[in-house]
CSV table of N, CA and C in Angstrom, one decimal:
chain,number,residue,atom,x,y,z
S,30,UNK,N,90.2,86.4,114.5
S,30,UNK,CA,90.4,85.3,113.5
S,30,UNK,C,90.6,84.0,114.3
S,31,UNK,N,89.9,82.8,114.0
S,31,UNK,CA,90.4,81.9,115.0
S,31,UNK,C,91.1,81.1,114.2
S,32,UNK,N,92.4,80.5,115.0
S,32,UNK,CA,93.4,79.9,114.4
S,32,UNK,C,92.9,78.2,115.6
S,33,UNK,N,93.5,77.3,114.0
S,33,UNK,CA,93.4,76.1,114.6
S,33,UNK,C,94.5,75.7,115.5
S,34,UNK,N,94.3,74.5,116.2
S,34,UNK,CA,95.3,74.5,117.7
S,34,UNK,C,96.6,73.6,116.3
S,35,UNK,N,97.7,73.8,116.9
S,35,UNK,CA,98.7,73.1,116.7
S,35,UNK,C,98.8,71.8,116.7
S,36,UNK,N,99.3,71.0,115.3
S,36,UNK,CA,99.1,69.7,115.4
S,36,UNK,C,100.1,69.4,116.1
S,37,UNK,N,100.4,67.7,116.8
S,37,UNK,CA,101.4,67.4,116.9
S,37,UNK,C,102.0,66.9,115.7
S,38,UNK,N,103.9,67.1,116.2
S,38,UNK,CA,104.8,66.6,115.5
S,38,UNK,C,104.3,65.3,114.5
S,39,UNK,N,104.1,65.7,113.0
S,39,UNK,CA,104.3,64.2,112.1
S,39,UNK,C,103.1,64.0,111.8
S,40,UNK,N,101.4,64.9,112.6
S,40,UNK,CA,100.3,64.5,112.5
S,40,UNK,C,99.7,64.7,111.1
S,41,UNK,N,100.3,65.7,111.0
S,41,UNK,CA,99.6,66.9,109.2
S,41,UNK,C,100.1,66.6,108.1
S,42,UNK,N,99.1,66.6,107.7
S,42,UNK,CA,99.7,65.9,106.1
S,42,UNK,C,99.1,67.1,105.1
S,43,UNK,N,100.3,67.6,104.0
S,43,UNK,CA,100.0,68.3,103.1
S,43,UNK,C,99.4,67.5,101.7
S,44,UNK,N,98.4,68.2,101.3
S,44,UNK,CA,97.4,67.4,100.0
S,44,UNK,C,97.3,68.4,99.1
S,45,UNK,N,97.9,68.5,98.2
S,45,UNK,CA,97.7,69.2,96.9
S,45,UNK,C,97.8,68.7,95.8
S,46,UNK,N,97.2,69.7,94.7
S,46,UNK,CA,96.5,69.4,93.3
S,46,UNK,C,95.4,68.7,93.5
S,47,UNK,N,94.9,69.3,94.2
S,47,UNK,CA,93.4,69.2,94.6
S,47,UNK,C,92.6,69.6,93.5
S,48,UNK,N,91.4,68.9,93.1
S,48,UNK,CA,90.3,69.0,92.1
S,48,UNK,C,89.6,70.4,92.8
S,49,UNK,N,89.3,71.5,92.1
S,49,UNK,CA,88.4,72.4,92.5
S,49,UNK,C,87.1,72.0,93.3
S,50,UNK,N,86.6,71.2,93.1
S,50,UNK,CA,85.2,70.5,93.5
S,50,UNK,C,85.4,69.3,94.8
S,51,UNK,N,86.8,69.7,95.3
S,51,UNK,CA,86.8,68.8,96.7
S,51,UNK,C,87.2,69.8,97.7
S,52,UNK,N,85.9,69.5,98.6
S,52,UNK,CA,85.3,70.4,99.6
S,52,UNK,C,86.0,69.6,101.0
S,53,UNK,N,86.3,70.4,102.1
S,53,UNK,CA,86.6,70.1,103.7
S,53,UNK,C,86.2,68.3,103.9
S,54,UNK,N,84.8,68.2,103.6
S,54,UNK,CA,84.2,67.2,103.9
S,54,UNK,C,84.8,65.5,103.1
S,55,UNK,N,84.2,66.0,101.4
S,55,UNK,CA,85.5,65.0,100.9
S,55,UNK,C,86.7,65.0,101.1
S,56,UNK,N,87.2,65.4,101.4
S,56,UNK,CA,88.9,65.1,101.9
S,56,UNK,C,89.2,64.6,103.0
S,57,UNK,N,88.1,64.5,104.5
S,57,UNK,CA,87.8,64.4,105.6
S,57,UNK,C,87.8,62.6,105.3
S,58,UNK,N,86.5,62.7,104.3
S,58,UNK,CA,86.0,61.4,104.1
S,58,UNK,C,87.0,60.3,103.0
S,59,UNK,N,87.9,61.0,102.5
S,59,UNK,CA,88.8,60.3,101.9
S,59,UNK,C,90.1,59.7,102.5
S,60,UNK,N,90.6,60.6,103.6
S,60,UNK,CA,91.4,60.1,104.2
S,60,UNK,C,91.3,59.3,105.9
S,61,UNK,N,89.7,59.3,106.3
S,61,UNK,CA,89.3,58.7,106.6
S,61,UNK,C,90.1,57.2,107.2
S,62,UNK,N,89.5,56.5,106.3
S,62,UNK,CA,89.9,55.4,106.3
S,62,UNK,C,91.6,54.7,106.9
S,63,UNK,N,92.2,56.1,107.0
S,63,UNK,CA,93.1,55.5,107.4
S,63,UNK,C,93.8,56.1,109.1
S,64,UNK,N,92.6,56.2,109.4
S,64,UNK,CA,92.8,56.6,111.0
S,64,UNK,C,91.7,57.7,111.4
S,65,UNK,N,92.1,58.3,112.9
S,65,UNK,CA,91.3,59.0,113.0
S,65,UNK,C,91.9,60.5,112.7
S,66,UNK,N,91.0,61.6,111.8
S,66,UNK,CA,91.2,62.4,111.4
S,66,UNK,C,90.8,63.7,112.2
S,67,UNK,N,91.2,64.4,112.9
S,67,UNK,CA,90.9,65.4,113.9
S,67,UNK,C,90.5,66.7,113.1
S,68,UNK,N,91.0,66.9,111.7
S,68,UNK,CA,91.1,68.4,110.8
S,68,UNK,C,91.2,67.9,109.3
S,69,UNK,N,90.4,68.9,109.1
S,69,UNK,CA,90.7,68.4,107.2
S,69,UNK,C,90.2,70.0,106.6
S,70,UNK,N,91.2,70.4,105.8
S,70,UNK,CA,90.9,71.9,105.3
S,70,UNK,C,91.1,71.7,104.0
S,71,UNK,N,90.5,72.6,103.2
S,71,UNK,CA,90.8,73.0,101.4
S,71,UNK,C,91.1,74.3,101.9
S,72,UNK,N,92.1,75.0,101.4
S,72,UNK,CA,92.5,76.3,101.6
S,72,UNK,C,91.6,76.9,100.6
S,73,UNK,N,91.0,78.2,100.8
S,73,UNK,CA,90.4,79.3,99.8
S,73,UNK,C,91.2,80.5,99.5
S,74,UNK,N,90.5,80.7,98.1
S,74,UNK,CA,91.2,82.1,97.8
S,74,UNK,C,90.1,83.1,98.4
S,75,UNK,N,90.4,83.9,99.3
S,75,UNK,CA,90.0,85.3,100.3
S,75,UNK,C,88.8,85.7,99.5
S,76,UNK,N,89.1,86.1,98.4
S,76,UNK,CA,88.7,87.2,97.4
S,76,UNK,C,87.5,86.1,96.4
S,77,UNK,N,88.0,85.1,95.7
S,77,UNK,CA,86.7,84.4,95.3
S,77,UNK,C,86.1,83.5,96.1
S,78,UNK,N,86.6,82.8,97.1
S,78,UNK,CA,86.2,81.7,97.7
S,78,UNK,C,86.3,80.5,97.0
S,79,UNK,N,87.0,80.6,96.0
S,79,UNK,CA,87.3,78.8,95.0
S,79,UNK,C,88.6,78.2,96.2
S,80,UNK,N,88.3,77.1,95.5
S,80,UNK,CA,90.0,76.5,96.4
S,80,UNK,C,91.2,77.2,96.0
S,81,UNK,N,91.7,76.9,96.3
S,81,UNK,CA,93.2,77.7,96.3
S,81,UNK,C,93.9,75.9,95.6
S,82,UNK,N,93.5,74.5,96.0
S,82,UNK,CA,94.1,73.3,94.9
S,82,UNK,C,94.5,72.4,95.8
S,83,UNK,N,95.0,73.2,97.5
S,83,UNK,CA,95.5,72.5,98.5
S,83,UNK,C,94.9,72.0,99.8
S,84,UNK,N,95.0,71.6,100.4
S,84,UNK,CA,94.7,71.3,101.6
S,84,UNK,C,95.6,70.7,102.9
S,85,UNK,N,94.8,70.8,103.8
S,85,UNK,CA,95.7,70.0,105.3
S,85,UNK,C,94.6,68.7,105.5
S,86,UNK,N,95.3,68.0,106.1
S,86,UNK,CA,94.8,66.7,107.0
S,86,UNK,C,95.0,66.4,108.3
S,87,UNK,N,94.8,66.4,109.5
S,87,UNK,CA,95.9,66.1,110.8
S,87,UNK,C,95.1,65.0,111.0
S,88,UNK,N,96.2,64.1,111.4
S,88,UNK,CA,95.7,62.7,111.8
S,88,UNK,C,96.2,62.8,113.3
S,89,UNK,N,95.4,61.8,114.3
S,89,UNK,CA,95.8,62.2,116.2
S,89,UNK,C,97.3,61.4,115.8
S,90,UNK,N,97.8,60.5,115.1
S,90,UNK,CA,99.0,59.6,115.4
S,90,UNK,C,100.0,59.9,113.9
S,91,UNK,N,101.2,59.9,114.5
S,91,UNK,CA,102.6,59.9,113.0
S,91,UNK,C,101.9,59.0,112.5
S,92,UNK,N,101.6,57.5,113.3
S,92,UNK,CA,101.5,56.7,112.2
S,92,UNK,C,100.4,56.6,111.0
S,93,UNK,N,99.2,57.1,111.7
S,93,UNK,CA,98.1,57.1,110.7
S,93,UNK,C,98.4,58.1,109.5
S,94,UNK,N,99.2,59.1,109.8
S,94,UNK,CA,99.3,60.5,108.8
S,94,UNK,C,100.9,59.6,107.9
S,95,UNK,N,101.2,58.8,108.2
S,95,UNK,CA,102.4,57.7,107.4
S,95,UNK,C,101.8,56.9,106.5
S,96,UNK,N,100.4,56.2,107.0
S,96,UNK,CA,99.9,55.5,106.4
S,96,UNK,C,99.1,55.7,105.3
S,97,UNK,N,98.7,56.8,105.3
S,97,UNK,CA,97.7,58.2,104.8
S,97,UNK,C,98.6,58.8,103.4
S,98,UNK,N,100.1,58.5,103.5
S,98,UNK,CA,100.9,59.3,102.9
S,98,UNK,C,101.2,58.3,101.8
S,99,UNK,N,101.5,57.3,102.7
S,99,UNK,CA,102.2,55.7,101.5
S,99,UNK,C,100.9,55.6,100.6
S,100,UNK,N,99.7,55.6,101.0
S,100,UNK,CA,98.9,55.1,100.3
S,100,UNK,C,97.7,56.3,99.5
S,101,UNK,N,97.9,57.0,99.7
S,101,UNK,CA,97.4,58.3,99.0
S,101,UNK,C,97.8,59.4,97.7
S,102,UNK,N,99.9,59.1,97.9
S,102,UNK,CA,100.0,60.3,97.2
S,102,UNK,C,100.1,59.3,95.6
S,103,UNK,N,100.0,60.0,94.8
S,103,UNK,CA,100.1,59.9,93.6
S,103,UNK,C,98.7,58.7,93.1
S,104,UNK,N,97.6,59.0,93.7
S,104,UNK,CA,96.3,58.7,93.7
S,104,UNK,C,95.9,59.4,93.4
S,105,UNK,N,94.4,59.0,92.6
S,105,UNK,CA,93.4,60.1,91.9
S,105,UNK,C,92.3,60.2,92.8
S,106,UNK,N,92.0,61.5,93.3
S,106,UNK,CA,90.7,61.7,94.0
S,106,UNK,C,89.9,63.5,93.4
S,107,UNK,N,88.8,62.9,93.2
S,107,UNK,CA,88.0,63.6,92.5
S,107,UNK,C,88.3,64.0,91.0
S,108,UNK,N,88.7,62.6,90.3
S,108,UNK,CA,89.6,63.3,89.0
S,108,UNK,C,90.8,64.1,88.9
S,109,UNK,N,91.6,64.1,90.6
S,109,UNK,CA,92.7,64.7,89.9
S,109,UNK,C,93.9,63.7,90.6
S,110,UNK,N,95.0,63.9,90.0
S,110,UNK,CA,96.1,63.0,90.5
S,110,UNK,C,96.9,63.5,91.6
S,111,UNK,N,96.6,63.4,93.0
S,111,UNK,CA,97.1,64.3,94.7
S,111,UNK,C,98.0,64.0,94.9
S,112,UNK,N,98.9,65.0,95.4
S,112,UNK,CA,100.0,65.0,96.1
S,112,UNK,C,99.9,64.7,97.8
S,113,UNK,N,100.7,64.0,98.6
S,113,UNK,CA,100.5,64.2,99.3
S,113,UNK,C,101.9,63.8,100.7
S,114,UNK,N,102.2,64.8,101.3
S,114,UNK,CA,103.4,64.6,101.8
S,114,UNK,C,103.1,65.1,103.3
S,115,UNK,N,104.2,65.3,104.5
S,115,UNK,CA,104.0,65.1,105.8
S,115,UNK,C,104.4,67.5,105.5
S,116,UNK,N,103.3,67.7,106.4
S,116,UNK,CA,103.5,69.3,106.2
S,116,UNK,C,104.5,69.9,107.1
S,117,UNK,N,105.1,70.9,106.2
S,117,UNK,CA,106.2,71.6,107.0
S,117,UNK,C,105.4,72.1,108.2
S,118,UNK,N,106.7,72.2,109.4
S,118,UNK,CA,106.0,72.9,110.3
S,118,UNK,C,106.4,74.6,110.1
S,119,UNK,N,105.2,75.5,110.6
S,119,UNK,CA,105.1,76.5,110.8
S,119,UNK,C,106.2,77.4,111.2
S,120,UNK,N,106.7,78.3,110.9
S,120,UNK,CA,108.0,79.1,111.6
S,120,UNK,C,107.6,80.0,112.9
S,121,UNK,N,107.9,80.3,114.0
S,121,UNK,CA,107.4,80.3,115.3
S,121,UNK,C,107.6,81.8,115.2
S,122,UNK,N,107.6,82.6,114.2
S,122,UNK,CA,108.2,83.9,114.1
S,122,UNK,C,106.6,84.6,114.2
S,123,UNK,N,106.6,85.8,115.0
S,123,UNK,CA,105.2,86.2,114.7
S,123,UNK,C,105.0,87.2,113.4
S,124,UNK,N,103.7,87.2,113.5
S,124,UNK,CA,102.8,87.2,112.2
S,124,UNK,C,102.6,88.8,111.9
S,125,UNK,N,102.9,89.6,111.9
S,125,UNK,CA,101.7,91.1,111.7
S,125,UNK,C,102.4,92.4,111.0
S,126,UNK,N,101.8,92.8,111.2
S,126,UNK,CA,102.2,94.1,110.1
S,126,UNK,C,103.2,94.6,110.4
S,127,UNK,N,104.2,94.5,109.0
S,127,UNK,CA,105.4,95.3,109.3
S,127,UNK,C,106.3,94.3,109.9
S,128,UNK,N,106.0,93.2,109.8
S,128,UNK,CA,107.5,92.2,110.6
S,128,UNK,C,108.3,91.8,109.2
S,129,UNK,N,107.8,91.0,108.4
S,129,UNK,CA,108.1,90.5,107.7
S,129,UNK,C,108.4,91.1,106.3
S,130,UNK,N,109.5,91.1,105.6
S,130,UNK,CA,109.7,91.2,104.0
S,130,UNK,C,108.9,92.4,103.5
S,131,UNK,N,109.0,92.6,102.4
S,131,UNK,CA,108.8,94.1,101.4
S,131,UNK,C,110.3,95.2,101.9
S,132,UNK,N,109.9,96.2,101.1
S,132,UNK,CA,110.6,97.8,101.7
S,132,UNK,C,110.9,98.2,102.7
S,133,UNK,N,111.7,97.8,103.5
S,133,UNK,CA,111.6,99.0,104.4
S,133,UNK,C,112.9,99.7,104.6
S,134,UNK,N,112.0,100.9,104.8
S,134,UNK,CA,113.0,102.2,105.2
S,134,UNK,C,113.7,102.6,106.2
S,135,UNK,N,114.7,102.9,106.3
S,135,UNK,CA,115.1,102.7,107.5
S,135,UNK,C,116.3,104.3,108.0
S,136,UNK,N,116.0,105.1,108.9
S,136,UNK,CA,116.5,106.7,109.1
S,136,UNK,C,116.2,107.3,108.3
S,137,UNK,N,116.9,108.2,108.9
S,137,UNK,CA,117.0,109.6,108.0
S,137,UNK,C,117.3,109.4,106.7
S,138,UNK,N,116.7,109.5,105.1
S,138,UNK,CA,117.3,110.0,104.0
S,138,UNK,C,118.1,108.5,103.1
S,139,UNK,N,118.8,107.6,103.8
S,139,UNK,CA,119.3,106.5,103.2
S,139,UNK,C,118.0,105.1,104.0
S,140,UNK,N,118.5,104.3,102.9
S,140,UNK,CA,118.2,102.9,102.8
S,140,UNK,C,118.6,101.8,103.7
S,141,UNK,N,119.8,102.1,103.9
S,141,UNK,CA,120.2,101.0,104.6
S,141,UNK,C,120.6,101.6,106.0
S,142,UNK,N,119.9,102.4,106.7
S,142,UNK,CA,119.6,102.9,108.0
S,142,UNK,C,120.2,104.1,108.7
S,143,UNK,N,119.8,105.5,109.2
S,143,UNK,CA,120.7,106.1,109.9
S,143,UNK,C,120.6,107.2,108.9
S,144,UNK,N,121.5,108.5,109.7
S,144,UNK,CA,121.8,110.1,109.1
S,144,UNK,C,123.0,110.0,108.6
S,145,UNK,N,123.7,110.2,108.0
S,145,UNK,CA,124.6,110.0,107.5
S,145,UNK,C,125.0,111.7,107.2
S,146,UNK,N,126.4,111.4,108.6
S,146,UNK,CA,126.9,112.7,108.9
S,146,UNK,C,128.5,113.0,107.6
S,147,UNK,N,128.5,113.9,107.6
S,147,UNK,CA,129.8,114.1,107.0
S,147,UNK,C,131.3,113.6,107.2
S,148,UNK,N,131.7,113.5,106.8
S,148,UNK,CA,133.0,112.8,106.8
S,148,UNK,C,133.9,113.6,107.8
S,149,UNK,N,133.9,114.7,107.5
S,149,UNK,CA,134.5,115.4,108.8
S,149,UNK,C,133.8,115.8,110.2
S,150,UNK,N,133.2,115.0,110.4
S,150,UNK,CA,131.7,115.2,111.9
S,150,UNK,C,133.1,115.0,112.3
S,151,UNK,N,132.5,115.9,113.8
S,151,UNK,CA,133.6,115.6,115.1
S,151,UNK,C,132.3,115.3,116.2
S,152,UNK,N,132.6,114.5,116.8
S,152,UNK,CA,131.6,114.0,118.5
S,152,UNK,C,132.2,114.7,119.4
């Protein structure tokens, strides 16, 4: 899978309530104008390939992605009214199966980990 390189600190700007019908390119070309834009994404859904509503922007400078922000959010682009704020950054925790969240089981027979000897065990 290729993962995009890491923006700098302040560069990325989060854009949602995205119109279905605005594509990598319009959003490239909309926020444009206010610097130079290195990345511009509409997130997809896996499974149909529609937008998912959101996107990223990374601008090379804080300031252009500030400028981008003052004058963008609560603007209509492609018919819809966009949000648009500075993106959280990423959590540095890794990614893959089995690290994160759901069920897990853990020892012998109990939940919350271990064999669970008798009250009178002797070591």
């Amino acid at each position: 899978m290729n993962r995009r390189p890491e923006a700098a600190p302040g560069t990325k700007c989060f854009v949602g309530n995205l119109s279905w019908g605005t594509d990598n390119q319009s959003l490239y070309n909309s926020f444009g104008q206010f610097g130079t834009v290195t990345d511009a994404i509409v997130l997809k859904d896996r499974e149909t390939g529609r937008s998912r509503g959101f996107g990223f922007v990374t601008f090379a400078t804080p300031e252009e992605a500030n400028a981008a922000i003052a004058s963008m959010d609560n603007q209509e682009l492609d018919g819809r009214q966009i949000r648009v704020n500075l993106a959280n950054d990423r959590p540095a925790a890794p990614r893959g199966y089995g690290q994160q969240g759901g069920f897990q089981q853990r020892g012998y027979g109990e939940q919350q980990g271990g064999y669970n000897a008798p009250a009178d065990y002797q070591q």
